[in-house]
mmCIF file of C-alpha atoms in Angstrom:
data_model
loop_
_atom_site.group_PDB
_atom_site.id
_atom_site.type_symbol
_atom_site.label_atom_id
_atom_site.label_comp_id
_atom_site.label_asym_id
_atom_site.label_seq_id
_atom_site.Cartn_x
_atom_site.Cartn_y
_atom_site.Cartn_z
ATOM 1 C CA ASN A 1 0.000 0.000 0.000
ATOM 2 C CA ALA A 2 1.290 3.451 -0.911
ATOM 3 C CA GLY A 3 -0.877 5.220 1.692
ATOM 4 C CA VAL A 4 -1.325 8.880 0.737
ATOM 5 C CA THR A 5 0.380 10.018 -2.462
ATOM 6 C CA GLN A 6 0.857 13.662 -3.387
ATOM 7 C CA THR A 7 2.009 15.164 -6.661
ATOM 8 C CA PRO A 8 4.020 17.123 -7.503
ATOM 9 C CA LYS A 9 6.722 17.085 -4.813
ATOM 10 C CA PHE A 10 8.009 20.531 -5.734
ATOM 11 C CA GLN A 11 6.555 23.441 -7.707
ATOM 12 C CA VAL A 12 7.563 27.011 -8.442
ATOM 13 C CA LEU A 13 4.901 29.430 -9.640
ATOM 14 C CA LYS A 14 4.855 33.065 -10.595
ATOM 15 C CA THR A 15 2.330 35.337 -8.936
ATOM 16 C CA GLY A 16 -1.026 34.979 -10.649
ATOM 17 C CA GLN A 17 -0.426 31.528 -12.081
ATOM 18 C CA SER A 18 -2.737 28.674 -11.259
ATOM 19 C CA MET A 19 -2.095 25.062 -10.403
ATOM 20 C CA THR A 20 -3.701 21.986 -8.894
ATOM 21 C CA LEU A 21 -2.129 19.809 -6.229
ATOM 22 C CA GLN A 22 -3.132 16.184 -6.493
ATOM 23 C CA CYS A 23 -3.717 13.721 -3.674
ATOM 24 C CA ALA A 24 -4.789 10.098 -3.688
ATOM 25 C CA GLN A 25 -5.170 7.524 -0.920
ATOM 26 C CA ASP A 26 -5.496 3.776 -1.169
ATOM 27 C CA MET A 27 -6.691 3.036 2.379
ATOM 28 C CA ASN A 28 -10.413 3.284 1.571
ATOM 29 C CA HIS A 29 -10.720 6.240 3.943
ATOM 30 C CA ASN A 30 -13.819 8.371 3.867
ATOM 31 C CA SER A 31 -12.285 11.623 5.086
ATOM 32 C CA MET A 32 -9.545 13.657 3.394
ATOM 33 C CA TYR A 33 -7.823 16.903 4.292
ATOM 34 C CA TRP A 34 -5.500 19.591 3.019
ATOM 35 C CA TYR A 35 -3.103 21.314 5.429
ATOM 36 C CA ARG A 36 -0.402 23.873 4.956
ATOM 37 C CA GLN A 37 2.729 24.019 7.065
ATOM 38 C CA ASP A 38 4.654 27.227 7.594
ATOM 39 C CA PRO A 39 7.652 27.828 9.883
ATOM 40 C CA GLY A 40 6.480 28.704 13.380
ATOM 41 C CA MET A 41 2.821 28.193 12.455
ATOM 42 C CA GLY A 42 2.414 24.457 12.699
ATOM 43 C CA LEU A 43 -0.107 22.709 10.463
ATOM 44 C CA ARG A 44 -3.220 24.630 9.510
ATOM 45 C CA LEU A 45 -6.301 23.109 7.933
ATOM 46 C CA ILE A 46 -7.268 24.567 4.559
ATOM 47 C CA TYR A 47 -10.200 22.367 3.487
ATOM 48 C CA TYR A 48 -11.506 18.954 4.315
ATOM 49 C CA SER A 49 -13.906 16.410 2.898
ATOM 50 C CA ALA A 50 -15.734 14.288 5.441
ATOM 51 C CA SER A 51 -16.996 11.946 2.759
ATOM 52 C CA GLU A 52 -17.206 11.629 -0.998
ATOM 53 C CA GLY A 53 -19.307 14.457 -2.387
ATOM 54 C CA THR A 54 -18.813 16.871 0.501
ATOM 55 C CA THR A 55 -16.219 19.559 1.204
ATOM 56 C CA ASP A 56 -15.916 22.129 3.974
ATOM 57 C CA LYS A 57 -13.686 25.067 4.803
ATOM 58 C CA GLY A 58 -11.016 24.773 7.416
ATOM 59 C CA GLU A 59 -9.051 27.446 9.218
ATOM 60 C CA VAL A 60 -7.382 29.108 6.189
ATOM 61 C CA PRO A 61 -9.487 28.497 3.034
ATOM 62 C CA ASN A 62 -9.051 31.854 1.299
ATOM 63 C CA GLY A 63 -7.332 31.597 -2.091
ATOM 64 C CA TYR A 64 -7.976 27.874 -2.448
ATOM 65 C CA ASN A 65 -10.592 25.553 -3.905
ATOM 66 C CA VAL A 66 -10.915 21.808 -3.577
ATOM 67 C CA SER A 67 -12.535 18.936 -5.416
ATOM 68 C CA ARG A 68 -13.313 15.522 -4.012
ATOM 69 C CA LEU A 69 -13.126 13.741 -7.320
ATOM 70 C CA ASN A 70 -14.019 10.328 -5.903
ATOM 71 C CA LYS A 71 -13.366 8.428 -2.697
ATOM 72 C CA ARG A 72 -9.642 8.115 -3.445
ATOM 73 C CA GLU A 73 -8.785 11.587 -4.739
ATOM 74 C CA PHE A 74 -8.912 15.066 -3.252
ATOM 75 C CA SER A 75 -7.328 17.950 -5.160
ATOM 76 C CA LEU A 76 -6.398 21.461 -4.066
ATOM 77 C CA ARG A 77 -6.426 24.303 -6.567
ATOM 78 C CA LEU A 78 -4.793 27.697 -6.444
ATOM 79 C CA GLU A 79 -6.554 29.873 -9.019
ATOM 80 C CA SER A 80 -4.219 32.871 -8.763
ATOM 81 C CA ALA A 81 -1.131 32.112 -6.709
ATOM 82 C CA ALA A 82 0.254 34.712 -4.311
ATOM 83 C CA PRO A 83 3.615 34.813 -2.482
ATOM 84 C CA SER A 84 1.709 34.305 0.810
ATOM 85 C CA GLN A 85 0.819 30.835 -0.462
ATOM 86 C CA THR A 86 4.451 29.773 -0.449
ATOM 87 C CA SER A 87 4.330 26.813 1.900
ATOM 88 C CA VAL A 88 4.486 23.065 2.228
ATOM 89 C CA TYR A 89 1.129 21.454 1.550
ATOM 90 C CA PHE A 90 0.112 18.165 3.100
ATOM 91 C CA CYS A 91 -2.786 15.959 2.195
ATOM 92 C CA ALA A 92 -4.138 13.525 4.772
ATOM 93 C CA SER A 93 -6.865 10.935 5.103
ATOM 94 C CA SER A 94 -8.636 9.177 7.938
ATOM 95 C CA GLY A 95 -11.280 6.606 8.552
ATOM 96 C CA THR A 96 -14.654 7.235 10.138
ATOM 97 C CA GLY A 97 -16.266 6.228 13.405
ATOM 98 C CA GLY A 98 -15.175 9.030 15.645
ATOM 99 C CA SER A 99 -11.703 10.365 16.268
ATOM 100 C CA SER A 100 -9.055 8.456 14.376
ATOM 101 C CA PRO A 101 -5.507 9.230 13.295
ATOM 102 C CA LEU A 102 -4.788 11.148 10.144
ATOM 103 C CA HIS A 103 -2.377 9.589 7.670
ATOM 104 C CA PHE A 104 -0.288 12.145 5.806
ATOM 105 C CA GLY A 105 1.409 12.253 2.442
ATOM 106 C CA ASN A 106 4.955 13.524 2.079
ATOM 107 C CA GLY A 107 3.938 16.991 0.989
ATOM 108 C CA THR A 108 4.248 19.403 -1.912
ATOM 109 C CA ARG A 109 6.717 22.229 -1.491
ATOM 110 C CA LEU A 110 5.320 25.268 -3.312
ATOM 111 C CA THR A 111 7.173 28.510 -3.928
ATOM 112 C CA VAL A 112 5.383 31.512 -5.393
ATOM 113 C CA THR A 113 7.647 34.275 -6.681
ATOM 114 C CA GLY B 1 -7.904 31.636 22.689
ATOM 115 C CA GLU B 2 -7.967 27.917 22.155
ATOM 116 C CA SER B 3 -4.548 26.586 21.387
ATOM 117 C CA VAL B 4 -2.219 23.689 21.643
ATOM 118 C CA GLY B 5 1.370 24.523 22.444
ATOM 119 C CA LEU B 6 4.660 23.053 23.473
ATOM 120 C CA HIS B 7 6.893 24.109 26.350
ATOM 121 C CA LEU B 8 10.234 23.342 24.730
ATOM 122 C CA PRO B 9 11.002 24.149 21.104
ATOM 123 C CA THR B 10 14.224 22.078 21.129
ATOM 124 C CA LEU B 11 15.172 19.108 23.245
ATOM 125 C CA SER B 12 18.633 17.561 23.129
ATOM 126 C CA VAL B 13 19.173 14.156 24.732
ATOM 127 C CA GLN B 14 21.920 11.580 24.888
ATOM 128 C CA GLU B 15 21.419 8.353 23.000
ATOM 129 C CA GLY B 16 20.010 5.752 25.349
ATOM 130 C CA ASP B 17 18.409 8.256 27.702
ATOM 131 C CA ASN B 18 14.673 8.717 28.028
ATOM 132 C CA SER B 19 13.044 11.738 26.373
ATOM 133 C CA ILE B 20 10.013 13.659 27.556
ATOM 134 C CA ILE B 21 8.245 16.076 25.241
ATOM 135 C CA ASN B 22 5.537 18.233 26.770
ATOM 136 C CA CYS B 23 2.439 19.864 25.384
ATOM 137 C CA ALA B 24 -0.176 22.157 26.925
ATOM 138 C CA TYR B 25 -3.683 22.573 25.638
ATOM 139 C CA SER B 26 -6.192 25.206 26.628
ATOM 140 C CA ASN B 27 -9.567 23.740 25.645
ATOM 141 C CA SER B 28 -11.071 21.516 28.302
ATOM 142 C CA ALA B 29 -13.552 20.214 25.699
ATOM 143 C CA SER B 30 -10.758 18.475 23.776
ATOM 144 C CA ASP B 31 -11.422 14.763 23.821
ATOM 145 C CA TYR B 32 -8.767 13.258 21.583
ATOM 146 C CA PHE B 33 -5.030 13.817 21.445
ATOM 147 C CA ILE B 34 -2.367 12.619 19.043
ATOM 148 C CA TRP B 35 1.396 12.730 18.829
ATOM 149 C CA TYR B 36 3.063 12.892 15.433
ATOM 150 C CA LYS B 37 6.709 12.583 14.404
ATOM 151 C CA GLN B 38 7.962 14.491 11.389
ATOM 152 C CA GLU B 39 11.324 13.792 9.809
ATOM 153 C CA SER B 40 12.916 16.237 7.419
ATOM 154 C CA GLY B 41 11.235 16.246 4.017
ATOM 155 C CA LYS B 42 8.444 13.925 5.076
ATOM 156 C CA GLY B 43 4.888 14.191 6.257
ATOM 157 C CA PRO B 44 3.862 13.781 9.899
ATOM 158 C CA GLN B 45 3.811 10.170 10.997
ATOM 159 C CA PHE B 46 1.322 8.958 13.604
ATOM 160 C CA ILE B 47 2.987 7.766 16.817
ATOM 161 C CA ILE B 48 0.308 7.296 19.443
ATOM 162 C CA ASP B 49 -3.057 8.676 20.451
ATOM 163 C CA ILE B 50 -5.113 8.906 23.618
ATOM 164 C CA ARG B 51 -8.715 9.713 24.385
ATOM 165 C CA SER B 52 -9.846 11.883 27.251
ATOM 166 C CA ASN B 53 -11.250 8.942 29.210
ATOM 167 C CA MET B 54 -7.699 7.650 29.689
ATOM 168 C CA ASP B 55 -4.676 9.106 31.455
ATOM 169 C CA LYS B 56 -1.960 6.841 30.100
ATOM 170 C CA ARG B 57 -1.340 4.778 27.017
ATOM 171 C CA GLN B 58 1.730 2.804 26.034
ATOM 172 C CA GLY B 59 3.108 1.798 22.686
ATOM 173 C CA GLN B 60 6.425 0.440 21.550
ATOM 174 C CA ARG B 61 9.037 2.507 23.472
ATOM 175 C CA VAL B 62 6.562 5.371 23.744
ATOM 176 C CA THR B 63 4.103 6.391 26.435
ATOM 177 C CA VAL B 64 1.607 9.219 26.333
ATOM 178 C CA LEU B 65 0.360 10.748 29.566
ATOM 179 C CA LEU B 66 -2.700 12.961 29.813
ATOM 180 C CA ASN B 67 -3.378 15.186 32.798
ATOM 181 C CA LYS B 68 -6.773 16.739 32.273
ATOM 182 C CA THR B 69 -6.623 18.668 35.535
ATOM 183 C CA VAL B 70 -3.827 20.883 34.269
ATOM 184 C CA LYS B 71 -4.517 20.300 30.556
ATOM 185 C CA HIS B 72 -1.120 18.763 29.923
ATOM 186 C CA LEU B 73 0.026 16.065 27.539
ATOM 187 C CA SER B 74 3.421 14.436 27.391
ATOM 188 C CA LEU B 75 5.218 11.964 25.168
ATOM 189 C CA GLN B 76 7.856 9.768 26.738
ATOM 190 C CA ILE B 77 10.342 7.943 24.540
ATOM 191 C CA ALA B 78 12.345 5.211 26.233
ATOM 192 C CA ALA B 79 15.982 4.537 25.314
ATOM 193 C CA THR B 80 16.092 7.305 22.736
ATOM 194 C CA GLN B 81 17.829 6.370 19.502
ATOM 195 C CA PRO B 82 19.346 8.491 16.704
ATOM 196 C CA GLY B 83 16.378 7.534 14.537
ATOM 197 C CA ASP B 84 14.114 9.332 16.994
ATOM 198 C CA SER B 85 15.600 12.678 15.966
ATOM 199 C CA ALA B 86 12.725 14.618 14.404
ATOM 200 C CA VAL B 87 10.131 17.274 15.102
ATOM 201 C CA TYR B 88 7.281 16.098 17.313
ATOM 202 C CA PHE B 89 3.817 17.606 17.175
ATOM 203 C CA CYS B 90 0.957 17.213 19.543
ATOM 204 C CA ALA B 91 -2.552 17.769 18.251
ATOM 205 C CA GLU B 92 -5.971 17.894 19.820
ATOM 206 C CA SER B 93 -9.430 17.382 18.504
ATOM 207 C CA ARG B 94 -12.706 18.789 19.741
ATOM 208 C CA ARG B 95 -15.134 17.553 17.157
ATOM 209 C CA GLY B 96 -14.180 14.409 15.365
ATOM 210 C CA ASN B 97 -11.123 14.782 13.230
ATOM 211 C CA MET B 98 -10.712 18.571 13.167
ATOM 212 C CA LEU B 99 -7.231 18.487 14.599
ATOM 213 C CA THR B 100 -5.459 21.566 15.933
ATOM 214 C CA PHE B 101 -1.693 21.186 15.886
ATOM 215 C CA GLY B 102 0.903 22.657 18.165
ATOM 216 C CA GLY B 103 3.973 24.387 16.786
ATOM 217 C CA GLY B 104 6.270 21.379 17.204
ATOM 218 C CA THR B 105 9.388 20.621 19.191
ATOM 219 C CA ARG B 106 12.641 19.364 17.760
ATOM 220 C CA LEU B 107 14.252 16.351 19.393
ATOM 221 C CA MET B 108 17.987 16.008 18.821
ATOM 222 C CA VAL B 109 19.695 12.786 19.877
ATOM 223 C CA LYS B 110 23.406 12.998 20.598
ATOM 224 C CA PRO B 111 25.449 9.853 19.917
#
């Protein structure tokens, strides 16, 4: 099992460009998440999807959109990238039935110039 | 405000010693707590979790202690090894899986 797979691993964008970060999980989890990690800020939730067909805003959703394409895949889109979106982005998934651990991918390091 | 934080940003220990990483949380409604380990260039890796109806839980070389009276969480690593060097995050949850993460503490293991 690969767990949670994120692509790409690295990306450099110019201000105003758009891109989509891809995430897929093979653990048959219902819930999926997008976090960003910045120095001194810890992990902050951008969007999450409790189940296929639903998405909800997290702590820092502005400037992002998400799509839960199917049970396996959850993508994060930046329509018009800004330097403030320079960060490391982590996708995660978890099962259902109350509190359960999140399983993370290895991240996408995004730089916006 | 509600927050999860760590007392020590960096902890340096000798190989073979025990390590204790501390975490304070401010929301008494938190009912689920997790410790994650993050190595350089990788995503956070689940170590151990504990629910609020427990005060101690043990895993392989790790123990998590929860003191709800003072809203304190700790991770104990026995016989610390060089491979334990990483950043450790605590996280708490108040409603299902909406985790709030602390800022992390770096554990450095000296050979």
